[in-house]
Coordinates of C-alpha atoms in Angstrom, one line a residue:
M30 CA -57.3 -35.1 2.1
K31 CA -59.0 -35.1 -1.1
D32 CA -57.7 -32.0 -2.7
E33 CA -61.1 -31.3 -4.3
K34 CA -63.5 -32.2 -0.7
K35 CA -61.4 -31.2 2.5
A36 CA -62.4 -34.6 3.7
P37 CA -60.4 -38.1 4.3
K38 CA -60.5 -40.6 2.0
L39 CA -62.0 -43.5 4.3
R40 CA -65.1 -41.9 6.7
F41 CA -68.0 -43.6 9.1
K42 CA -71.0 -44.0 6.7
G43 CA -73.4 -41.0 7.1
F44 CA -70.5 -38.5 7.2
T45 CA -69.9 -36.2 4.2
D46 CA -69.3 -32.9 5.7
D47 CA -66.2 -31.1 4.1
W48 CA -63.9 -30.9 7.2
E49 CA -62.8 -26.8 8.5
Q50 CA -59.3 -26.3 8.3
C51 CA -58.1 -24.3 11.6
K52 CA -55.9 -23.9 14.0
L53 CA -55.7 -25.8 17.0
G54 CA -55.2 -23.1 19.3
D55 CA -58.3 -21.2 17.5
V56 CA -59.8 -25.3 18.9
A57 CA -58.4 -26.1 21.7
K58 CA -57.3 -24.1 25.3
I59 CA -53.6 -24.8 25.7
T60 CA -51.8 -23.6 28.9
M61 CA -47.6 -23.6 28.3
G62 CA -46.2 -25.2 31.5
Q63 CA -43.8 -23.3 33.8
S64 CA -41.8 -24.9 35.5
P65 CA -41.6 -25.1 40.2
N66 CA -38.4 -24.2 41.3
S67 CA -36.6 -27.3 41.4
K68 CA -35.6 -26.7 45.8
N69 CA -39.8 -27.8 45.9
Y70 CA -39.2 -31.1 44.1
T71 CA -40.7 -34.0 46.6
D72 CA -41.4 -37.7 46.5
N73 CA -44.2 -37.5 48.2
P74 CA -47.3 -38.5 46.5
K75 CA -49.5 -36.3 48.6
D76 CA -47.7 -33.7 47.0
H77 CA -49.1 -31.5 43.4
I78 CA -47.5 -34.5 40.7
L79 CA -44.8 -33.1 37.8
V80 CA -45.0 -33.4 34.7
Q81 CA -41.9 -32.5 32.6
G82 CA -41.3 -33.8 29.8
N83 CA -41.5 -37.5 28.3
A84 CA -40.5 -39.2 31.1
D85 CA -43.1 -38.0 32.7
M86 CA -45.4 -40.3 30.3
K87 CA -45.8 -43.7 29.5
D88 CA -47.9 -45.6 27.2
G89 CA -50.0 -42.0 26.1
Q90 CA -50.8 -41.8 30.5
V91 CA -48.9 -39.7 32.7
H92 CA -46.9 -42.0 35.3
P93 CA -46.0 -39.9 38.2
R94 CA -42.5 -40.0 39.3
I95 CA -41.7 -36.5 40.5
W96 CA -43.6 -34.4 42.4
T97 CA -43.7 -30.9 44.2
T98 CA -45.2 -28.4 46.4
E99 CA -45.9 -26.0 44.3
I100 CA -47.8 -24.4 41.7
T101 CA -46.9 -22.8 38.6
K102 CA -49.6 -23.5 35.2
I103 CA -51.4 -26.8 35.8
A104 CA -53.1 -29.3 33.7
D105 CA -56.5 -30.4 35.2
K106 CA -57.7 -34.0 34.8
G107 CA -58.4 -35.4 31.1
D108 CA -56.3 -32.7 29.3
L109 CA -53.9 -33.9 26.7
I110 CA -50.4 -33.3 27.4
L111 CA -47.9 -32.5 24.4
S112 CA -43.9 -32.4 24.9
V113 CA -42.4 -29.5 23.4
R114 CA -39.3 -30.0 24.3
A115 CA -36.6 -33.3 23.1
P116 CA -38.3 -34.8 21.9
V117 CA -40.9 -32.7 20.4
G118 CA -44.5 -33.7 19.6
D119 CA -45.0 -37.0 21.7
I120 CA -48.3 -36.9 23.7
G121 CA -50.2 -38.4 26.2
K122 CA -53.3 -38.1 28.6
T123 CA -53.9 -37.3 33.0
S124 CA -55.7 -39.3 34.8
Y125 CA -55.1 -36.0 37.4
D126 CA -54.3 -33.1 37.9
V127 CA -51.4 -31.8 37.9
V128 CA -48.4 -28.9 37.9
I129 CA -46.8 -29.1 34.8
G130 CA -43.4 -27.8 34.0
R131 CA -41.7 -25.6 30.8
G132 CA -41.1 -28.9 28.6
V133 CA -44.4 -29.2 28.3
A134 CA -48.3 -27.8 27.5
A135 CA -51.8 -28.8 28.6
I136 CA -54.5 -28.8 25.7
K137 CA -57.9 -29.1 26.1
G138 CA -59.1 -32.0 23.7
N139 CA -60.9 -34.6 23.1
E140 CA -59.8 -38.2 21.7
F141 CA -60.0 -37.4 18.4
I142 CA -57.6 -34.7 18.9
F143 CA -55.7 -36.6 20.7
Q144 CA -55.2 -39.2 18.1
L145 CA -55.1 -36.3 15.2
L146 CA -51.2 -34.8 17.8
K147 CA -50.6 -38.9 17.7
R148 CA -50.3 -38.6 14.2
M149 CA -48.6 -35.6 14.0
K150 CA -45.4 -36.9 15.7
T151 CA -45.8 -39.6 13.2
V152 CA -45.4 -38.0 10.3
G153 CA -43.1 -35.5 11.5
Y154 CA -44.9 -32.3 11.6
W155 CA -43.2 -30.5 14.6
T156 CA -40.0 -31.5 13.3
K157 CA -40.1 -28.7 10.5
Y158 CA -41.2 -26.4 13.7
S159 CA -38.5 -27.3 16.2
T160 CA -35.5 -25.1 16.5
G161 CA -32.4 -25.9 18.4
S162 CA -29.4 -27.8 17.5
T163 CA -28.9 -30.0 20.9
F164 CA -31.9 -29.5 22.4
E165 CA -35.3 -28.7 20.1
S166 CA -38.2 -27.5 21.1
I167 CA -41.7 -25.5 19.8
N168 CA -42.8 -22.3 21.3
S169 CA -46.8 -21.5 21.9
L170 CA -46.9 -19.4 18.3
E171 CA -46.1 -23.0 16.6
I172 CA -48.8 -24.5 18.7
N173 CA -51.7 -22.1 18.6
N174 CA -51.0 -22.1 15.1
A175 CA -50.3 -25.4 13.6
V176 CA -53.0 -26.5 11.0
I177 CA -55.0 -28.5 11.1
N178 CA -58.6 -30.3 9.7
L179 CA -61.1 -31.6 11.2
P180 CA -65.3 -32.4 11.3
K181 CA -68.2 -31.3 12.7
E182 CA -68.3 -32.6 16.3
H183 CA -70.6 -36.4 16.1
E184 CA -68.1 -37.6 14.2
Q185 CA -65.1 -36.2 15.9
N186 CA -66.4 -39.0 18.6
K187 CA -67.5 -41.6 16.1
V188 CA -63.4 -41.2 14.6
G189 CA -62.0 -40.5 18.2
K190 CA -63.5 -43.4 20.2
I191 CA -62.1 -46.5 17.4
L192 CA -58.8 -45.7 17.8
S193 CA -58.8 -45.5 21.4
Y194 CA -60.6 -48.4 21.2
M195 CA -57.1 -50.0 18.7
D196 CA -55.0 -48.6 20.8
H197 CA -56.5 -50.6 24.0
A198 CA -56.5 -53.6 22.1
I199 CA -53.0 -53.2 21.0
T200 CA -51.8 -52.4 24.0
L201 CA -53.6 -55.3 25.6
H202 CA -52.0 -57.9 22.9
E203 CA -48.9 -56.1 23.6
R204 CA -48.8 -56.8 27.5
K205 CA -49.8 -60.1 26.7
L206 CA -46.6 -60.7 24.1
D207 CA -44.2 -59.4 26.8
L208 CA -45.9 -62.2 29.0
L209 CA -45.0 -64.9 26.1
K210 CA -42.0 -63.3 26.6
E211 CA -40.8 -64.2 29.6
Q212 CA -42.4 -67.3 30.2
K213 CA -40.4 -68.5 27.3
K214 CA -37.4 -67.0 28.3
G215 CA -38.4 -68.9 31.5
F216 CA -39.0 -72.5 30.7
L217 CA -35.8 -71.8 28.1
Q218 CA -33.4 -71.4 31.2
K219 CA -34.9 -74.0 33.1
M220 CA -34.6 -76.5 29.6
F221 CA -31.4 -75.7 28.7
V222 CA -29.0 -75.8 32.0

């Protein structure tokens, strides 16, 4: 951000307004998770999907692996899921209504907030707040009070859209690369007996 103006150096054409400095909790509803009793965990996909931490997220998306019959705290389809326990700051989206355990928080936010939270993880924002020598964590106060810079909604949408497009393109190229690596491996096994 420029010192004299609260705006990034790189902008879409036509945007000149300052970005507003605010707290995450003032612009997004945050729900801290609460784990159901483990006796209610199941492997039945007809039960409620349980998200407990980053093990339940891959490539920025929730991937169901555990279910529960008990509803404690919930995140709605489209919510952002933030890991609040080791590793702190991993972020994903949920395409499902899910039950959230104490290792995560649900955030009602748009694509801009999602990309911003990814950036905060990358630059180590949460490490200065993490507590615990063996099991780092952050609490609701630290999440709610996280200072962010926010443009007007129209600019948020444009920024979120282009960054989401780039994420999608990167994922596609990573899958192609993985396929090529496997194909090469197969050729090597068959050619060099």
